[in-house]
GROMACS .gro file of C-alpha atoms in nm:
model
  344
    1MET     CA    1  14.363  21.414   2.013
    2VAL     CA    2  14.682  21.237   1.906
    3HIS     CA    3  15.014  21.375   2.033
    4GLU     CA    4  15.325  21.277   1.844
    5LEU     CA    5  15.585  21.179   2.101
    6PRO     CA    6  15.935  21.120   1.959
    7VAL     CA    7  15.963  20.774   1.803
    8THR     CA    8  16.295  20.718   1.979
    9PHE     CA    9  16.135  20.790   2.316
   10GLU     CA   10  15.850  20.549   2.243
   11LEU     CA   11  16.087  20.270   2.135
   12ILE     CA   12  16.311  20.312   2.440
   13SER     CA   13  16.006  20.318   2.667
   14LEU     CA   14  15.857  20.003   2.516
   15GLY     CA   15  16.194  19.826   2.538
   16ALA     CA   16  16.232  19.917   2.905
   17MET     CA   17  15.875  19.806   2.983
   18VAL     CA   18  15.925  19.470   2.812
   19LEU     CA   19  16.255  19.412   2.993
   20LEU     CA   20  16.090  19.490   3.327
   21LEU     CA   21  15.807  19.251   3.252
   22VAL     CA   22  16.046  18.972   3.145
   23ALA     CA   23  16.255  19.023   3.461
   24ASP     CA   24  15.941  18.996   3.674
   25LEU     CA   25  15.844  18.677   3.489
   26LEU     CA   26  16.187  18.522   3.545
   27ILE     CA   27  16.171  18.600   3.916
   28VAL     CA   28  15.835  18.427   3.947
   29GLY     CA   29  15.948  18.129   3.739
   30ARG     CA   30  16.264  18.068   3.940
   31ARG     CA   31  16.122  18.128   4.287
   32PRO     CA   32  15.751  18.048   4.314
   33HIS     CA   33  15.634  18.146   4.663
   34VAL     CA   34  15.370  18.334   4.855
   35PRO     CA   35  15.504  18.691   4.895
   36SER     CA   36  15.480  18.852   5.235
   37MET     CA   37  15.282  19.169   5.297
   38LYS     CA   38  15.609  19.365   5.324
   39GLU     CA   39  15.745  19.227   4.996
   40SER     CA   40  15.415  19.292   4.818
   41ALA     CA   41  15.393  19.647   4.956
   42ILE     CA   42  15.748  19.727   4.840
   43TRP     CA   43  15.681  19.604   4.486
   44VAL     CA   44  15.343  19.779   4.458
   45SER     CA   45  15.501  20.104   4.580
   46PHE     CA   46  15.782  20.059   4.328
   47TYR     CA   47  15.545  20.016   4.032
   48VAL     CA   48  15.316  20.300   4.140
   49GLY     CA   49  15.619  20.527   4.189
   50LEU     CA   50  15.752  20.420   3.850
   51ALA     CA   51  15.424  20.523   3.682
   52LEU     CA   52  15.430  20.861   3.856
   53VAL     CA   53  15.790  20.923   3.751
   54TYR     CA   54  15.717  20.812   3.395
   55GLY     CA   55  15.433  21.065   3.375
   56VAL     CA   56  15.680  21.339   3.467
   57ILE     CA   57  15.913  21.216   3.190
   58VAL     CA   58  15.624  21.224   2.940
   59TRP     CA   59  15.555  21.580   3.058
   60ALA     CA   60  15.917  21.680   2.995
   61VAL     CA   61  15.926  21.516   2.652
   62GLY     CA   62  15.578  21.587   2.514
   63GLY     CA   63  15.421  21.856   2.729
   64VAL     CA   64  15.139  21.887   2.980
   65THR     CA   65  14.855  21.738   2.775
   66PRO     CA   66  15.002  21.392   2.699
   67ALA     CA   67  15.124  21.369   3.059
   68ALA     CA   68  14.774  21.448   3.189
   69GLU     CA   69  14.629  21.191   2.949
   70PHE     CA   70  14.878  20.933   3.076
   71TYR     CA   71  14.792  20.998   3.442
   72ALA     CA   72  14.414  20.997   3.377
   73GLY     CA   73  14.438  20.680   3.167
   74TRP     CA   74  14.667  20.504   3.414
   75LEU     CA   75  14.441  20.581   3.711
   76MET     CA   76  14.134  20.457   3.528
   77GLU     CA   77  14.302  20.142   3.396
   78TYR     CA   78  14.458  20.074   3.738
   79SER     CA   79  14.118  20.096   3.905
   80LEU     CA   80  13.969  19.862   3.643
   81SER     CA   81  14.261  19.623   3.702
   82VAL     CA   82  14.185  19.622   4.075
   83ASP     CA   83  13.828  19.533   3.983
   84ASN     CA   84  13.978  19.250   3.778
   85LEU     CA   85  14.138  19.116   4.096
   86PHE     CA   86  13.794  19.048   4.244
   87VAL     CA   87  13.733  18.795   3.966
   88PHE     CA   88  14.084  18.650   4.000
   89VAL     CA   89  14.021  18.586   4.370
   90ILE     CA   90  13.699  18.401   4.289
   91ILE     CA   91  13.868  18.195   4.016
   92MET     CA   92  14.156  18.096   4.245
   93ALA     CA   93  13.910  17.986   4.513
   94ARG     CA   94  13.673  17.815   4.267
   95PHE     CA   95  13.951  17.595   4.123
   96ALA     CA   96  14.143  17.559   4.452
   97VAL     CA   97  14.472  17.678   4.301
   98PRO     CA   98  14.763  17.600   4.540
   99ARG     CA   99  14.870  17.926   4.700
  100ASP     CA  100  15.238  17.866   4.618
  101HIS     CA  101  15.156  17.871   4.246
  102GLN     CA  102  14.907  18.157   4.238
  103GLN     CA  103  15.186  18.400   4.145
  104GLN     CA  104  15.255  18.206   3.825
  105VAL     CA  105  14.886  18.195   3.738
  106LEU     CA  106  14.861  18.571   3.789
  107MET     CA  107  15.171  18.634   3.578
  108VAL     CA  108  15.030  18.428   3.290
  109GLY     CA  109  14.702  18.615   3.329
  110ILE     CA  110  14.881  18.950   3.309
  111ILE     CA  111  15.072  18.848   2.995
  112MET     CA  112  14.750  18.725   2.833
  113ALA     CA  113  14.581  19.054   2.927
  114LEU     CA  114  14.863  19.250   2.762
  115ILE     CA  115  14.838  19.043   2.442
  116PHE     CA  116  14.460  19.086   2.419
  117ARG     CA  117  14.473  19.455   2.500
  118ALA     CA  118  14.754  19.519   2.251
  119ALA     CA  119  14.544  19.355   1.979
  120PHE     CA  120  14.236  19.557   2.077
  121ILE     CA  121  14.440  19.879   2.093
  122LEU     CA  122  14.578  19.832   1.740
  123ALA     CA  123  14.237  19.739   1.604
  124GLY     CA  124  14.064  20.024   1.789
  125ALA     CA  125  14.316  20.285   1.675
  126ALA     CA  126  14.287  20.174   1.311
  127LEU     CA  127  13.906  20.170   1.322
  128LEU     CA  128  13.874  20.508   1.494
  129GLU     CA  129  14.109  20.660   1.238
  130GLN     CA  130  13.868  20.560   0.962
  131PHE     CA  131  13.531  20.557   1.140
  132THR     CA  132  13.496  20.832   1.399
  133TRP     CA  133  13.128  20.746   1.437
  134LEU     CA  134  13.242  20.443   1.641
  135PHE     CA  135  13.258  20.684   1.935
  136TYR     CA  136  12.878  20.659   1.942
  137LEU     CA  137  12.902  20.282   1.990
  138PHE     CA  138  13.191  20.304   2.238
  139GLY     CA  139  13.007  20.567   2.441
  140ALA     CA  140  12.680  20.374   2.446
  141PHE     CA  141  12.864  20.055   2.545
  142LEU     CA  142  13.041  20.227   2.836
  143ILE     CA  143  12.718  20.385   2.960
  144TYR     CA  144  12.552  20.041   2.948
  145THR     CA  145  12.851  19.889   3.133
  146ALA     CA  146  12.834  20.166   3.395
  147ILE     CA  147  12.467  20.089   3.460
  148GLN     CA  148  12.540  19.717   3.492
  149GLN     CA  149  12.829  19.792   3.726
  150ALA     CA  150  12.604  20.000   3.950
  151ILE     CA  151  12.345  19.725   3.987
  152PRO     CA  152  12.434  19.533   4.305
  153GLU     CA  153  12.481  19.159   4.267
  154LYS     CA  154  12.265  18.919   4.458
  155GLU     CA  155  12.435  18.787   4.769
  156GLU     CA  156  12.449  18.431   4.633
  157GLU     CA  157  12.618  18.555   4.311
  158GLN     CA  158  12.898  18.758   4.472
  159ASP     CA  159  13.125  18.460   4.545
  160ASP     CA  160  13.024  18.251   4.244
  161PHE     CA  161  13.221  18.211   3.922
  162LYS     CA  162  13.012  18.112   3.622
  163GLU     CA  163  13.206  17.905   3.371
  164ASN     CA  164  13.161  18.029   3.015
  165ALA     CA  165  13.090  17.812   2.712
  166LEU     CA  166  13.461  17.778   2.621
  167ILE     CA  167  13.553  17.635   2.961
  168ARG     CA  168  13.256  17.396   2.960
  169VAL     CA  169  13.355  17.267   2.615
  170MET     CA  170  13.719  17.224   2.718
  171ARG     CA  171  13.612  17.025   3.022
  172ARG     CA  172  13.436  16.780   2.790
  173VAL     CA  173  13.705  16.768   2.522
  174LEU     CA  174  14.033  16.765   2.716
  175PRO     CA  175  14.151  16.456   2.907
  176LEU     CA  176  14.167  16.607   3.256
  177HIS     CA  177  14.309  16.487   3.585
  178HIS     CA  178  14.154  16.609   3.909
  179GLN     CA  179  14.483  16.693   4.084
  180TYR     CA  180  14.743  16.967   4.024
  181ASN     CA  181  15.104  16.887   3.936
  182GLY     CA  182  15.270  17.203   4.062
  183SER     CA  183  15.223  17.467   3.793
  184SER     CA  184  15.247  17.215   3.507
  185LEU     CA  185  14.972  17.186   3.251
  186ARG     CA  186  15.031  16.813   3.193
  187THR     CA  187  15.078  16.514   3.420
  188THR     CA  188  15.123  16.139   3.376
  189VAL     CA  189  14.885  15.897   3.548
  190ASP     CA  190  14.926  15.522   3.491
  191GLY     CA  191  15.126  15.592   3.176
  192ARG     CA  192  14.858  15.824   3.035
  193ARG     CA  193  14.926  16.190   2.961
  194LEU     CA  194  14.654  16.412   3.106
  195PHE     CA  195  14.595  16.782   3.148
  196THR     CA  196  14.589  16.921   3.501
  197PRO     CA  197  14.321  17.163   3.629
  198MET     CA  198  14.576  17.441   3.565
  199ILE     CA  199  14.476  17.447   3.195
  200ILE     CA  200  14.118  17.527   3.295
  201VAL     CA  201  14.241  17.799   3.531
  202PHE     CA  202  14.440  17.962   3.248
  203LEU     CA  203  14.135  17.944   3.020
  204ALA     CA  204  13.921  18.106   3.291
  205ILE     CA  205  14.176  18.383   3.350
  206GLY     CA  206  14.223  18.441   2.976
  207SER     CA  207  13.852  18.463   2.897
  208THR     CA  208  13.810  18.702   3.189
  209ASP     CA  209  14.093  18.917   3.049
  210VAL     CA  210  13.908  18.942   2.717
  211LEU     CA  211  13.591  19.065   2.890
  212PHE     CA  212  13.780  19.327   3.090
  213ALA     CA  213  13.964  19.444   2.778
  214LEU     CA  214  13.627  19.506   2.614
  215ASP     CA  215  13.555  19.756   2.893
  216SER     CA  216  13.896  19.914   2.937
  217ILE     CA  217  13.993  19.976   2.575
  218PRO     CA  218  13.688  20.188   2.478
  219ALA     CA  219  13.726  20.371   2.809
  220ILE     CA  220  14.091  20.464   2.752
  221PHE     CA  221  14.017  20.581   2.396
  222GLY     CA  222  13.772  20.820   2.558
  223ILE     CA  223  14.070  20.987   2.727
  224THR     CA  224  14.335  20.972   2.455
  225ARG     CA  225  14.358  20.852   2.096
  226ASP     CA  226  14.736  20.815   2.102
  227PRO     CA  227  14.800  20.436   2.067
  228PHE     CA  228  15.132  20.460   2.251
  229ILE     CA  229  14.980  20.633   2.556
  230VAL     CA  230  14.692  20.385   2.547
  231PHE     CA  231  14.933  20.090   2.555
  232ALA     CA  232  15.161  20.252   2.816
  233THR     CA  233  14.870  20.317   3.054
  234ASN     CA  234  14.754  19.956   3.020
  235LEU     CA  235  15.104  19.819   3.079
  236PHE     CA  236  15.168  20.034   3.385
  237ALA     CA  237  14.824  19.945   3.521
  238LEU     CA  238  14.903  19.573   3.493
  239MET     CA  239  15.253  19.606   3.642
  240GLY     CA  240  15.247  19.517   4.008
  241LEU     CA  241  14.898  19.367   3.981
  242ARG     CA  242  15.038  19.032   4.091
  243GLN     CA  243  15.184  19.180   4.409
  244LEU     CA  244  14.871  19.388   4.465
  245TYR     CA  245  14.670  19.064   4.467
  246PHE     CA  246  14.865  18.937   4.769
  247LEU     CA  247  14.885  19.280   4.936
  248LEU     CA  248  14.512  19.338   4.935
  249GLY     CA  249  14.408  18.978   4.992
  250GLY     CA  250  14.092  18.982   5.200
  251LEU     CA  251  14.085  19.364   5.191
  252LEU     CA  252  13.925  19.344   4.847
  253ASP     CA  253  13.599  19.250   5.015
  254ARG     CA  254  13.610  19.577   5.210
  255LEU     CA  255  13.613  19.794   4.896
  256VAL     CA  256  13.236  19.768   4.877
  257TYR     CA  257  13.186  20.101   4.702
  258LEU     CA  258  13.460  20.057   4.440
  259PRO     CA  259  13.214  19.918   4.180
  260TYR     CA  260  13.004  20.234   4.216
  261ALA     CA  261  13.311  20.454   4.175
  262LEU     CA  262  13.406  20.262   3.862
  263SER     CA  263  13.048  20.296   3.740
  264ALA     CA  264  13.073  20.674   3.777
  265VAL     CA  265  13.405  20.681   3.588
  266LEU     CA  266  13.281  20.460   3.303
  267GLY     CA  267  12.956  20.654   3.280
  268PHE     CA  268  13.144  20.984   3.261
  269ILE     CA  269  13.379  20.855   2.990
  270GLY     CA  270  13.082  20.714   2.799
  271ILE     CA  271  12.904  21.051   2.803
  272LYS     CA  272  13.232  21.218   2.702
  273LEU     CA  273  13.261  20.987   2.400
  274VAL     CA  274  12.902  21.051   2.292
  275LEU     CA  275  12.953  21.428   2.320
  276GLU     CA  276  13.273  21.405   2.118
  277ALA     CA  277  13.093  21.196   1.855
  278LEU     CA  278  12.818  21.460   1.835
  279HIS     CA  279  13.072  21.743   1.812
  280THR     CA  280  13.258  21.575   1.523
  281ASN     CA  281  12.956  21.401   1.373
  282SER     CA  282  13.009  21.261   1.022
  283LEU     CA  283  12.696  21.047   0.983
  284SER     CA  284  12.489  21.184   0.700
  285TRP     CA  285  12.158  21.082   0.857
  286ILE     CA  286  12.233  21.282   1.174
  287ASN     CA  287  12.215  21.660   1.136
  288GLY     CA  288  12.297  21.628   0.766
  289GLY     CA  289  12.646  21.501   0.845
  290GLU     CA  290  12.737  21.818   1.034
  291GLY     CA  291  12.868  21.836   1.388
  292PHE     CA  292  12.667  21.975   1.678
  293HIS     CA  293  12.845  22.289   1.794
  294TRP     CA  294  12.658  22.288   2.125
  295ALA     CA  295  12.819  21.955   2.222
  296PRO     CA  296  13.120  22.047   2.440
  297GLU     CA  297  13.462  21.888   2.416
  298ILE     CA  298  13.545  21.785   2.771
  299PRO     CA  299  13.906  21.886   2.857
  300ILE     CA  300  14.152  21.633   2.993
  301TRP     CA  301  14.189  21.816   3.326
  302LEU     CA  302  13.817  21.766   3.393
  303SER     CA  303  13.845  21.396   3.307
  304LEU     CA  304  14.139  21.360   3.544
  305THR     CA  305  13.949  21.544   3.820
  306VAL     CA  306  13.640  21.323   3.784
  307ILE     CA  307  13.846  21.002   3.785
  308VAL     CA  308  14.053  21.099   4.091
  309SER     CA  309  13.755  21.229   4.290
  310SER     CA  310  13.535  20.927   4.207
  311LEU     CA  311  13.801  20.676   4.310
  312ALA     CA  312  13.889  20.876   4.623
  313VAL     CA  313  13.526  20.903   4.736
  314GLY     CA  314  13.462  20.534   4.665
  315THR     CA  315  13.773  20.419   4.854
  316ILE     CA  316  13.724  20.649   5.155
  317ALA     CA  317  13.354  20.561   5.180
  318SER     CA  318  13.443  20.190   5.166
  319LEU     CA  319  13.699  20.224   5.446
  320ILE     CA  320  13.457  20.423   5.662
  321LYS     CA  321  13.187  20.158   5.615
  322SER     CA  322  13.431  19.876   5.689
  323ALA     CA  323  13.545  20.049   6.010
  324HIS     CA  324  13.182  20.108   6.113
  325ASP     CA  325  13.088  19.745   6.048
  326ALA     CA  326  13.389  19.630   6.251
  327ARG     CA  327  13.283  19.847   6.547
  328VAL     CA  328  12.927  19.718   6.527
  329GLU     CA  329  13.051  19.360   6.517
  330ALA     CA  330  13.283  19.417   6.813
  331ALA     CA  331  13.003  19.577   7.019
  332ARG     CA  332  12.760  19.295   6.950
  333PRO     CA  333  12.707  19.092   7.269
  334VAL     CA  334  12.822  18.732   7.261
  335ALA     CA  335  12.529  18.494   7.294
  336GLU     CA  336  12.553  18.296   7.618
  337PRO     CA  337  12.482  17.923   7.605
  338GLU     CA  338  12.143  17.824   7.743
  339SER     CA  339  12.168  17.676   8.092
  340GLU     CA  340  12.000  17.345   8.155
  341ASP     CA  341  11.696  17.334   8.382
  342ILE     CA  342  11.800  17.109   8.673
  343SER     CA  343  11.487  17.166   8.880
  344GLN     CA  344  11.309  16.877   8.712
   0.00000   0.00000   0.00000
């Protein structure tokens, strides 16, 4: 359902979000560094608090339903963005990006993600306005993605980044140098202008952003069809992602059950989309073009409850398992070196 928030409110909100993003970009550009845990925690808390406050403002301006849609969408998109960090960590390690410049890489990745998602949001909103049967495809795609997410990766694949066709082609086409030149994309070697490995890193991050947008955009349209709320949830989910990368660091490996929690969320949203498509069916070859009255319309409060409970269970279970593994590791006896036989 689309909720018409005041146009003035939407314009002011978008302007404030863009200014905040530009300010963050300028800070990174002027002072590239590795943020401390304290600095990262402060910024992550700021952005999370900002999203919570903004939801209250949406409540005051538009009512309970759009505010609930914002919170549900933000939580889901934020969890998917955290999942995105797993891939970012692998890419940074795979291409040996200098730690001092990882902030800039992440910021470029976030901007690229916003551009791709904005394009997908506009296209998705226009298509859904004309072709409501697309909910069948969106729902089936999310259910398929949920199943793939729930299938555990092989141990040798977990820390491996597979270069896609675009990156492989660029490696052959572009004149590349093997060393970085700070965060620059070009460098000069013996009078010859060459690209640095940073261009390949940006291509890897950008292509990854496209893949994640393909998951997140259908999922958010399963919660709300208001393009503004869809964009706002994506923007708030990406804000602070750079600092979250440094805050979590190695802790990402401990969130072992997060993929299963995300699988449950995506599966639920996929089923919700299919049920909504059945309820509002317009395909002539299905039930004569009539909707199925038995198909329920899942309320937003239930969606919010499922998302919160799934993420909470997945996070708590991951922390419990990590603590248990740490205790087992600490209790394991240290192997003593074999003593030499001196009797011979």
